[in-house]
XYZ file of C-alpha atoms in Angstrom:
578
model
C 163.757 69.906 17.393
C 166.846 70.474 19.737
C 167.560 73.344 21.570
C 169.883 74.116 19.654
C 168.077 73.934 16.518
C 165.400 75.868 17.837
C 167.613 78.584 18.992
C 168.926 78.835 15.793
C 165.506 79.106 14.017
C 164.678 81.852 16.121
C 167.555 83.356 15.418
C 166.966 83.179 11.747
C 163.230 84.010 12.072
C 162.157 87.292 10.196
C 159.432 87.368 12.872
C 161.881 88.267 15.191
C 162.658 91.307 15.740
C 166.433 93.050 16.202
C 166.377 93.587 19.976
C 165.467 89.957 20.606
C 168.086 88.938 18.017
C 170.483 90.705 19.622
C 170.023 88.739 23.104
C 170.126 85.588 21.320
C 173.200 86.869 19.357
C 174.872 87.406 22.925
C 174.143 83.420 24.335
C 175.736 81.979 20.846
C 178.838 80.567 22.948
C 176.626 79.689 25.743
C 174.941 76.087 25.053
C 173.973 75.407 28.693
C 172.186 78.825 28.737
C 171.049 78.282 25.045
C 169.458 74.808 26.199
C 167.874 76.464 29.334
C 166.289 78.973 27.101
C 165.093 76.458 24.379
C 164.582 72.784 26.031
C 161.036 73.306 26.266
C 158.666 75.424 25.732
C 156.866 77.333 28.902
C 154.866 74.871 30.793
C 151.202 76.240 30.912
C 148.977 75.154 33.489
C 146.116 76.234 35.650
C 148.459 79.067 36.631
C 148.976 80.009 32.994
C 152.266 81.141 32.064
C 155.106 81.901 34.413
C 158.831 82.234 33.860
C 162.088 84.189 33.790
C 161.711 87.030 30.686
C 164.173 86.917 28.425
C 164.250 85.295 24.577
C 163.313 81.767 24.339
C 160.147 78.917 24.052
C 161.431 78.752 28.524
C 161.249 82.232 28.650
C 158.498 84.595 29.120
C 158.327 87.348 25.779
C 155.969 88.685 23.054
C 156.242 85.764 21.471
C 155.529 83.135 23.713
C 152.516 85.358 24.795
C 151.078 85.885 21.336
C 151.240 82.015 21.011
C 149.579 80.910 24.068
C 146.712 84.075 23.508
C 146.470 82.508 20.026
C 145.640 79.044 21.630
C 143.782 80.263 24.409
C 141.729 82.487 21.326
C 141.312 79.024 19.151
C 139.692 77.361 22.530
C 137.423 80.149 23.177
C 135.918 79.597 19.696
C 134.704 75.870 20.557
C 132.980 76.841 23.612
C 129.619 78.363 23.107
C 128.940 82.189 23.058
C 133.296 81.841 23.965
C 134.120 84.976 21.251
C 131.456 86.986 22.064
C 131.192 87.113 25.962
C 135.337 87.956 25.365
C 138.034 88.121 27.883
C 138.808 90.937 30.539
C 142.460 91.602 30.691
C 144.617 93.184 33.468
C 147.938 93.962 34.079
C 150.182 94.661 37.186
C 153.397 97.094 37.283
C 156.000 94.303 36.474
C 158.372 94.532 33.509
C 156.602 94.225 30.153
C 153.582 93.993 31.680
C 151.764 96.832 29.933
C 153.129 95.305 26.368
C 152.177 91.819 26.752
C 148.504 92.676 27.936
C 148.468 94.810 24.671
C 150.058 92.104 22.553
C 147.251 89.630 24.409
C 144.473 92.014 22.862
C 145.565 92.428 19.724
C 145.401 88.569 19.426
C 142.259 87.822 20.868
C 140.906 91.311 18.834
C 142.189 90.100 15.478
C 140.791 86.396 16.242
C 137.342 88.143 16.859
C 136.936 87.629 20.231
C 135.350 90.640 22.550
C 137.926 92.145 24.350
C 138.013 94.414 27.556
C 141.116 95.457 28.821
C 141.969 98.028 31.786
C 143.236 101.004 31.324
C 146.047 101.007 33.871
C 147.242 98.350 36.158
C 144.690 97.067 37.887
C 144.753 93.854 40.855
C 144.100 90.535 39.978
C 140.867 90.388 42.612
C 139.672 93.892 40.742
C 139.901 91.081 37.759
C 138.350 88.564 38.900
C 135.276 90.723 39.884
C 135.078 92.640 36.189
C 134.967 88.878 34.732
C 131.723 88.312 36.525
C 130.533 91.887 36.656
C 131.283 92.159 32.870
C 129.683 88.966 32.027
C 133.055 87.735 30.220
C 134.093 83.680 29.533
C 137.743 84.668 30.525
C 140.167 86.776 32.133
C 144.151 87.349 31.831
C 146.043 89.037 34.284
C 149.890 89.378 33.037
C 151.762 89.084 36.739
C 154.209 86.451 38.097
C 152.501 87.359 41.831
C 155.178 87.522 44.323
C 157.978 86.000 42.580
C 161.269 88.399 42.108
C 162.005 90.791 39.331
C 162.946 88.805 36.737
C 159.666 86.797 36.489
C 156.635 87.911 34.445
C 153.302 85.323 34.205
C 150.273 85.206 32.319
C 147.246 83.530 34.943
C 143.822 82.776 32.553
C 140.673 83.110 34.767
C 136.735 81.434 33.791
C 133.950 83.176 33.435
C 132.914 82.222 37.078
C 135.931 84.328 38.211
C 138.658 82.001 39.325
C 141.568 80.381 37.385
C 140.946 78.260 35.005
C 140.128 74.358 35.919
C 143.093 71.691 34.796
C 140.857 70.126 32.619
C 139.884 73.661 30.834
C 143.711 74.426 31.097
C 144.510 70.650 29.466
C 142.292 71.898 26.708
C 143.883 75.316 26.126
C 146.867 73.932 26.142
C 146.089 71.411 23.487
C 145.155 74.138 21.055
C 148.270 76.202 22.015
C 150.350 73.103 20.948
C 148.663 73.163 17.290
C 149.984 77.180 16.982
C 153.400 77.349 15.805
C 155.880 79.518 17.108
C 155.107 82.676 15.095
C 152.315 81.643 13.972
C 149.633 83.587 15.308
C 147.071 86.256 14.192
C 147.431 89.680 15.525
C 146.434 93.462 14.815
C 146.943 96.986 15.180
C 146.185 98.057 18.721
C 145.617 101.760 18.661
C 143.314 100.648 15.295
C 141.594 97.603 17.425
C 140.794 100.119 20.024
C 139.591 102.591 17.810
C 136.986 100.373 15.656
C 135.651 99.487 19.182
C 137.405 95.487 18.945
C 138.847 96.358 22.147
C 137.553 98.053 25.398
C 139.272 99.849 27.708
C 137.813 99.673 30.977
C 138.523 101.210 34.361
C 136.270 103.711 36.645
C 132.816 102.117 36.181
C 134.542 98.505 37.133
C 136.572 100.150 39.990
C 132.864 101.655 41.643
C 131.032 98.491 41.441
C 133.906 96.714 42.698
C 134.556 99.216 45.576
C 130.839 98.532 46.659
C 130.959 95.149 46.713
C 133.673 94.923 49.132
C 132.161 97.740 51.566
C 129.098 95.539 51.749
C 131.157 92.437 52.968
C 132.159 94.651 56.276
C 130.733 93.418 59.410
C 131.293 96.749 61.639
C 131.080 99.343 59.135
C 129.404 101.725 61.455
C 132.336 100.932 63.923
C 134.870 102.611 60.942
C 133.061 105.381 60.258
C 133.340 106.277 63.738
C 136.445 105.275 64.958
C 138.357 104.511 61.973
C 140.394 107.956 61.547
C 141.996 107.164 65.090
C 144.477 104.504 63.645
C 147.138 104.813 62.584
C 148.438 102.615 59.872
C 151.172 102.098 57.558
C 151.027 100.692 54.426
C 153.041 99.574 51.743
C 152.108 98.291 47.950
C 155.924 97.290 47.619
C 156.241 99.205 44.199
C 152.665 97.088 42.688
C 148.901 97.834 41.672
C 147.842 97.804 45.105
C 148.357 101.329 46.138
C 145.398 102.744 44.537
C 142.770 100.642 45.193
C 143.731 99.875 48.890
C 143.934 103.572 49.856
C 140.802 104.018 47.895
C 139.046 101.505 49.821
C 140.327 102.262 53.021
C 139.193 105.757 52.769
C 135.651 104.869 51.925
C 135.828 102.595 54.651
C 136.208 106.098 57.263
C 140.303 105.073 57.759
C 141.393 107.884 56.655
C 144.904 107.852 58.933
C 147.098 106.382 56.199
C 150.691 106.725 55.858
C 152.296 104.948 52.128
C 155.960 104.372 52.513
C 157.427 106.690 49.972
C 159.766 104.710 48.247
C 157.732 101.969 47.735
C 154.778 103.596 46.748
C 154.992 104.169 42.814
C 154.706 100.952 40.439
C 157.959 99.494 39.699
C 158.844 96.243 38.158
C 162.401 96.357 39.474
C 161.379 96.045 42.837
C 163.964 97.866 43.979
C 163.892 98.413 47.552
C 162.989 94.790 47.952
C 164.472 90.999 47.036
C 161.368 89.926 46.368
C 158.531 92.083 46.573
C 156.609 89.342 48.617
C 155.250 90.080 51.966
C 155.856 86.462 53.238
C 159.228 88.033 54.047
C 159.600 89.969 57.222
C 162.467 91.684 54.821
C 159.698 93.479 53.110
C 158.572 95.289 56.085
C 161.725 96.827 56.495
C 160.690 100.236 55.081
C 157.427 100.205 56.569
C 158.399 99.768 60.182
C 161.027 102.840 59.681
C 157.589 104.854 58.770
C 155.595 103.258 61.707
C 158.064 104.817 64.305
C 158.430 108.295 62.704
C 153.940 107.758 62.618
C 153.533 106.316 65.665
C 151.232 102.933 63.664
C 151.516 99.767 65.637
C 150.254 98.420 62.698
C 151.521 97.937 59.029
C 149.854 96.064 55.982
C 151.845 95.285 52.600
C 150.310 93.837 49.512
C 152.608 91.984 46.540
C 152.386 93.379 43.000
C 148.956 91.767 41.820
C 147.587 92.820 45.400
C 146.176 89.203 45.960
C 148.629 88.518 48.935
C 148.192 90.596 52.105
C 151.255 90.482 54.830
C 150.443 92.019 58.194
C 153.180 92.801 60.922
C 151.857 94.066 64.402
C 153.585 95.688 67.333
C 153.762 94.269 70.905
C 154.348 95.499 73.556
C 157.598 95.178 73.911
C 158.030 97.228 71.310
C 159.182 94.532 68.776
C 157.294 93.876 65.604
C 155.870 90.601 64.851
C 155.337 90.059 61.433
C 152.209 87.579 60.974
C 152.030 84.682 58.998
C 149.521 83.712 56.516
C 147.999 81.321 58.981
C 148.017 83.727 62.103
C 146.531 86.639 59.946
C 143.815 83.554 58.172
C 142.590 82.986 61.487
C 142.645 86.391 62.878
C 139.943 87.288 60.354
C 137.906 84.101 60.806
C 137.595 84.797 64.322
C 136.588 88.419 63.521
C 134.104 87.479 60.391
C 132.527 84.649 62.622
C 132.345 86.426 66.172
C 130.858 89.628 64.594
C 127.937 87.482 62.515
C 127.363 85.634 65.648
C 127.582 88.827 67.406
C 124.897 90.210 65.341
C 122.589 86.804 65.226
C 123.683 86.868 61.167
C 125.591 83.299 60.783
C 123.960 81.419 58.707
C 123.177 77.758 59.512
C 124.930 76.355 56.251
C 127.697 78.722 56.841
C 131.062 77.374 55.018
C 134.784 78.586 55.179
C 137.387 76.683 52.973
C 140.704 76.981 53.099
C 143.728 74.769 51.383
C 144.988 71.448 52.578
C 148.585 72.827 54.016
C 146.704 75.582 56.393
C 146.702 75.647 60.148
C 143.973 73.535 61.784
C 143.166 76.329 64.390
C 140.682 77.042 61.484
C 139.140 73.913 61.880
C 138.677 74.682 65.799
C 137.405 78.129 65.226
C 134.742 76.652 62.610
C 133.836 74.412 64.965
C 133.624 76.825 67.454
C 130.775 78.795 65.674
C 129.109 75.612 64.183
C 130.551 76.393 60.181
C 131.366 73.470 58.122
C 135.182 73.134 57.434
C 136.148 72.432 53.658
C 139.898 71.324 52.893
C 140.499 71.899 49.026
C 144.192 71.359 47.384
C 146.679 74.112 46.971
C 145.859 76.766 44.761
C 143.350 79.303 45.077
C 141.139 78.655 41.908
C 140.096 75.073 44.521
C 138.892 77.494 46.876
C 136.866 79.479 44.005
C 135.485 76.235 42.788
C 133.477 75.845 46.185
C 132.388 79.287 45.743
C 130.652 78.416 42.441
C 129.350 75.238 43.429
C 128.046 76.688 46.797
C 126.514 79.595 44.352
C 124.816 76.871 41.971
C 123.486 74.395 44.310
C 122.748 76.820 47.375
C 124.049 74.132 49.534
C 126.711 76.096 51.698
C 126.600 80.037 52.071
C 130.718 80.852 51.495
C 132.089 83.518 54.332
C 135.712 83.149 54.323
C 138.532 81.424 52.233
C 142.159 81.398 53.001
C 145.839 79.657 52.135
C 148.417 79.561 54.661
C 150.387 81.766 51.936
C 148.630 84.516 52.600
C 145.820 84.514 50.058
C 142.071 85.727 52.158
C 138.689 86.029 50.552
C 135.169 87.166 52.133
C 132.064 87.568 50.445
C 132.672 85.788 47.449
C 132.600 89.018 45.095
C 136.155 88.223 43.786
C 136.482 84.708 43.286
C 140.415 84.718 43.619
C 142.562 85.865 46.942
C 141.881 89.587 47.560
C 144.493 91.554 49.524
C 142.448 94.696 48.693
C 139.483 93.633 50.812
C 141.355 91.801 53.275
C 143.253 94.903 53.925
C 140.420 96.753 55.316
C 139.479 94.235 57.165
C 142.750 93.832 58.826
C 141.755 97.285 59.405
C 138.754 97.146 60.684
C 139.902 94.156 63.049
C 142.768 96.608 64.348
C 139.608 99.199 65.441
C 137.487 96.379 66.802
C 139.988 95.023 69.288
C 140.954 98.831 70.200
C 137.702 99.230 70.821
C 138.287 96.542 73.693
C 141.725 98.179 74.938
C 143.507 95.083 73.007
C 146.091 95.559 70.128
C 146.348 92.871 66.830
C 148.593 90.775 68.358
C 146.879 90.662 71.986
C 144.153 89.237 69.953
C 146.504 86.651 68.817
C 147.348 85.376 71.592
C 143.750 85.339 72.418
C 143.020 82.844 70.010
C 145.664 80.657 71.391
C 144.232 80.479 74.929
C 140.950 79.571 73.370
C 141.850 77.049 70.966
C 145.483 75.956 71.719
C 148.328 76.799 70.704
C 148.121 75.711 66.947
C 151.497 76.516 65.269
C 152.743 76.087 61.856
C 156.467 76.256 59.785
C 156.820 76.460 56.135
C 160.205 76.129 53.956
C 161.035 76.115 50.344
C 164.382 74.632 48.914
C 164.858 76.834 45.369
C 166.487 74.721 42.368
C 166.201 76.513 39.245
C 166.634 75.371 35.641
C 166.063 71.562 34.263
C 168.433 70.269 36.779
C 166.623 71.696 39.330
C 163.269 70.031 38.289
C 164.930 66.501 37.873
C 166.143 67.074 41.545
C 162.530 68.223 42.957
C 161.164 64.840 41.057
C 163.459 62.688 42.345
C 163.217 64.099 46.220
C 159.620 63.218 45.739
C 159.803 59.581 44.109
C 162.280 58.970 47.019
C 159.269 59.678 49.689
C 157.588 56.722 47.467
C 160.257 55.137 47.185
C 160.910 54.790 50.807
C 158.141 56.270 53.029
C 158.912 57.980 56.102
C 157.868 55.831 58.916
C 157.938 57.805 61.840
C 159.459 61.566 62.719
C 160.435 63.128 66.054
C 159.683 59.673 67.596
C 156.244 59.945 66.404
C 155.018 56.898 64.244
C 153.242 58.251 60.993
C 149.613 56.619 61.024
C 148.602 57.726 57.507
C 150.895 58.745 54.332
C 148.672 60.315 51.765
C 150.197 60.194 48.279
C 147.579 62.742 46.079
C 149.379 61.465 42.833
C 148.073 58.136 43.311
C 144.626 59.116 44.971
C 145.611 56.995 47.985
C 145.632 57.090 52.264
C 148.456 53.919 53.338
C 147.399 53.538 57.260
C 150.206 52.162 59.486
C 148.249 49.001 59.528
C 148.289 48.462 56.134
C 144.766 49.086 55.103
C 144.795 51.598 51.807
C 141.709 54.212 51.652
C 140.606 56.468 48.549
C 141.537 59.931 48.915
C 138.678 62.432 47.964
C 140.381 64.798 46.552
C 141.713 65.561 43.199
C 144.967 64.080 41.853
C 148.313 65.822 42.264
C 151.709 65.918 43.264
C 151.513 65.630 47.140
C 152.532 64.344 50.223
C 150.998 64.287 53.407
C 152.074 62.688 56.641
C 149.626 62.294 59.488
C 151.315 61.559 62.952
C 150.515 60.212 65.984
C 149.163 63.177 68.440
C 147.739 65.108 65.717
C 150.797 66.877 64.138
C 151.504 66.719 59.856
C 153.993 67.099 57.100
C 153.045 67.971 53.455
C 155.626 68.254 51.135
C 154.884 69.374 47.557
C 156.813 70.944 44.200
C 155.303 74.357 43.637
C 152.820 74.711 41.001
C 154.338 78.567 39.797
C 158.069 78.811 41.062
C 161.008 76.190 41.246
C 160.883 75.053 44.431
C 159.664 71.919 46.587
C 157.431 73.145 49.230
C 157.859 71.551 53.184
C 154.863 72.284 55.429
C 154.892 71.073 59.340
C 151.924 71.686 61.457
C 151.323 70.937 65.406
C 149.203 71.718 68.424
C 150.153 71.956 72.174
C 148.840 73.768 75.312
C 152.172 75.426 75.626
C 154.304 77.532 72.755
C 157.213 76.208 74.052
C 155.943 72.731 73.204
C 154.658 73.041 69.515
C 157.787 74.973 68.945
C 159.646 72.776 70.575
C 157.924 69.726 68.203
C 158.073 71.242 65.393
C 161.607 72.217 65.687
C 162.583 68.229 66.165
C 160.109 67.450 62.692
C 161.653 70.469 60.643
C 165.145 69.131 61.576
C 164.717 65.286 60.212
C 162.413 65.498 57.434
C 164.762 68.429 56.158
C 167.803 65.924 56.337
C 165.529 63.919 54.671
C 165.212 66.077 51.629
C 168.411 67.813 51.308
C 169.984 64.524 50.695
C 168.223 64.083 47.777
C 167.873 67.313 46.358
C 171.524 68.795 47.347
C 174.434 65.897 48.187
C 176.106 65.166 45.123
């Protein structure tokens, strides 16, 4: 059907119900937003679900969530012991959140499958543990991560704790594509919960998950002693971190905690921020107000699912320096690694992973400390797949994961990016270098007079809607198309293309690439520097990442300043001249 005529069976639908009617009632002299809303239905991937809520098969709502649970119930039911191990379901504070994690159980409940749901909003890593800890074949965590207000997701996890492969995904959605819209089988809640169909969950998971994380610290004595003495500010920017990070922190011995106030309770409207992401130095805003009322030089922030961790650091200068992914990634390598070294604990098949678009300084530190290096595509549920295999096969020990956009992972309890953990670790790292008359970011610029100075700049270019998509795939054919030959005067010696699983050297010879198949681009240059550019697998954007080394900061910036300006021109003439 056409947008329009699906539109207008939804409108006609006795399924749906009068509010919803009313917001399509109020787009009936609106085709372009009516074929926005209804030109497709919600892509699901190995994210899940993720999309703008409102009305519509584009559109994230109860009934595009009862649909895809129905599918996602179906698949369960052809994999063995699927219904009865069940699915663990979480929820963070965005906008229907609460509802559609309801409306997920009453699905998978009234399809017969086991279902264990959490009581209040709970972190997607606090998810990914119950999975495993509960013995479950799946997890749902309703949360569009990072992305602004207006967003809502639904991310399906495996049994082993991470999201879902692409073939398993493939396969789900397959049987969501046999539901019709409508179409699916659903219950009571309050009755489901009742007759004991659905679970809820919450203290007992939060203990053993509180445990397992205390257990991954490498100086625990060193907190119990000195942790009260720092001061630190921290803010869940209005998500389902606040809880479980003070929590944690507390058991930890840092007890010297100040939460900035109006950013503390869950709130899906995000209202203090733009985006309650804390990639953006914009999000700190509140929480270095509170640092010079506290006197913290340092001050964490977590997004709304808690997976992301931001860190911003005074110097001593009295400016703040808000960290990037990569800088805070490698912060906590060096401090993982140094302090199992330290205490003769690094094991010889010691492995740290970490996705294709991260800093190389990680390379240098693994090296450093004799632990393999393992590059894995974008997306955290690559990183989680080495995790399982290393589990399986015994062949690497795991100690650290991490993406560039600030995702980290130690110990391998959660198998998806915990900001919880990583929080008190930050933590922890703060005390260590104390200890040593050093602050966060003198230990930064440590690590750059040991290894180099490794630098790194990311951009996004935002085009939302179906012409926006059209314009991301064509920006990418056109690097096919016509492949970048050289940048900043230095000649590109390899051009990996991931969609077509091949390495083109400059002198012509083509190579297999190892890796899985997807929509990438990677540039190596001469002297060691590289370009990836990429459409993002959850938001509508195409992703530009530039990475460099030098001896000096003034040269990598100065290098990746001349990249950033020409492969930008490069791209904007696609995706913005008319």
């Amino acid at each position: 059907m056409s947008a329009m005529e699906t539109y207008r069976a939804w409108c006609a639908s006795p399924a749906v119900d009068a509010a919803t009617k009313a917001e399509l009632a109020a787009i009936g002299n609106d085709p372009n937003e009516i074929e926005e809303r209804f030109y497709r239905s919600l892509e699901f991937g190995t994210a899940g679900l993720r999309g703008i809520l409102g009305a519509g098969t584009n559109r994230m709502n109860v009934y595009v969530v009862r649909q895809a649970t129905q599918g996602l119930a179906d698949y369960l039911k052809t994999v063995s012991g699927g219904a009865e191990k069940g699915v663990c379901i979480a929820y963070d504070s965005r906008r229907g959140s609460e509802r559609f994690a309801r409306e997920t159980a009453a699905v998978l409940a009234a399809n017969g499958v086991r279902v264990c749901l959490f009581s209040r909003l709970h972190a997607v890593p606090q998810l990914s543990f119950a999975v495993r800890h509960l013995g479950c074949m799946a997890g749902v965590v309703i949360t569009a991560s990072h992305n602004p207000a207006k967003y809502n997701g639904y991310k399906v996890y495996w049994s082993h704790g991470g999201q879902c492969a692409p073939e398993q995904a493939a396969s789900i959605l397959a049987c969501i594509n046999t539901v019709p819209m409508f179409g699916e089988t659903t219950c009571d809640f309050d009755a489901a919960v009742a007759d004991g169909r659905i679970t809820m969950i919450g203290d007992a998971e939060d203990e053993a998950y509180y445990a397992a994380c205390l257990s991954v610290l490498p100086y625990p004595e060193l907190l119990r002693e000195k942790g009260a003495s720092l001061p630190i500010v921290y803010t869940p920017l209005h998500g389902s971190g606040n809880l479980p990070v003070r929590e944690l922190l507390r058991r930890a011995g840092v007890s010297n905690v100040a939460v900035v106030p109006e950013q503390a309770e869950p709130d899906g409207a995000f209202p203090t921020v733009s985006a309650p992401n804390p990639e953006d130095p914009n999000a700190f805003r509140l929480a270095f107000a509170l640092a010079e009322q506290t006197g913290a030089r340092v001050a964490l922030a977590t997004d709304p699912d808690a997976d992301r961790l931001g860190v911003a650091v005074k110097r001593s200068d009295g400016e703040w320096a808000v960290l990037t992914g990569n800088q805070i990634g490698c912060l906590l390598l060096e401090h993982l690694l140094s302090a199992l070294s330290e205490k003769g604990a690094l094991p010889k098949n010691g492995a740290v992973v970490k996705s294709l678009v991260s800093t190389q300084l990680a390379d240098a530190i693994a090296a450093r400390y004799g632990v393999a290096m393992i590059d894995v595509l974008t997306g955290f549920r690559f990183i989680s797949e080495q995790i399982d295999r290393f589990a399986a096969t015994g062949e690497k020990t795991f100690l650290f994961g991490f993406e560039e956009s600030y995702g980290f992972l130690a110990g391998g309890h959660s198998r998806d990016k915990d900001a919880i953990l990583s929080a008190v670790l930050a933590a922890e790292m703060c005390v260590s270098y104390a200890e040593r008359g050093m602050t966060l970011y003198d230990g930064l610029q440590a690590l750059y007079r040991t290894y180099g100075y490794y630098k790194e700049r990311v951009a996004s270019y935002t085009l939302e809607g179906k012409a926006g998509m059209e314009r991301i795939a064509a920006a990418m054919q056109s690097l096919r198309d016509d492949p970048v030959r050289s940048l900043a005067g230095l000649p590109v010696r390899a051009a990996e293309d991931y969609a077509a699983g091949v390495r083109l050297c400059a002198d012509g010879a083509a190579e297999p690439l190892v890796l899985p198949k997807t929509n990438l681009i990677r540039l190596l240059l001469d002297g060691g520097a590289w370009v990836v550019v990429r459409p993002s697998g959850t938001e509508p954007k195409l992703k530009l990442y530039i990475g460099g080394r030098d001896e000096s900061e003034a040269a990598v910036d100065h290098l990746l300043g001349a990249l950033h300006a020409e492969i930008d021109a490069r791209l904007r003439s696609v995706l913005f001249d008319k």
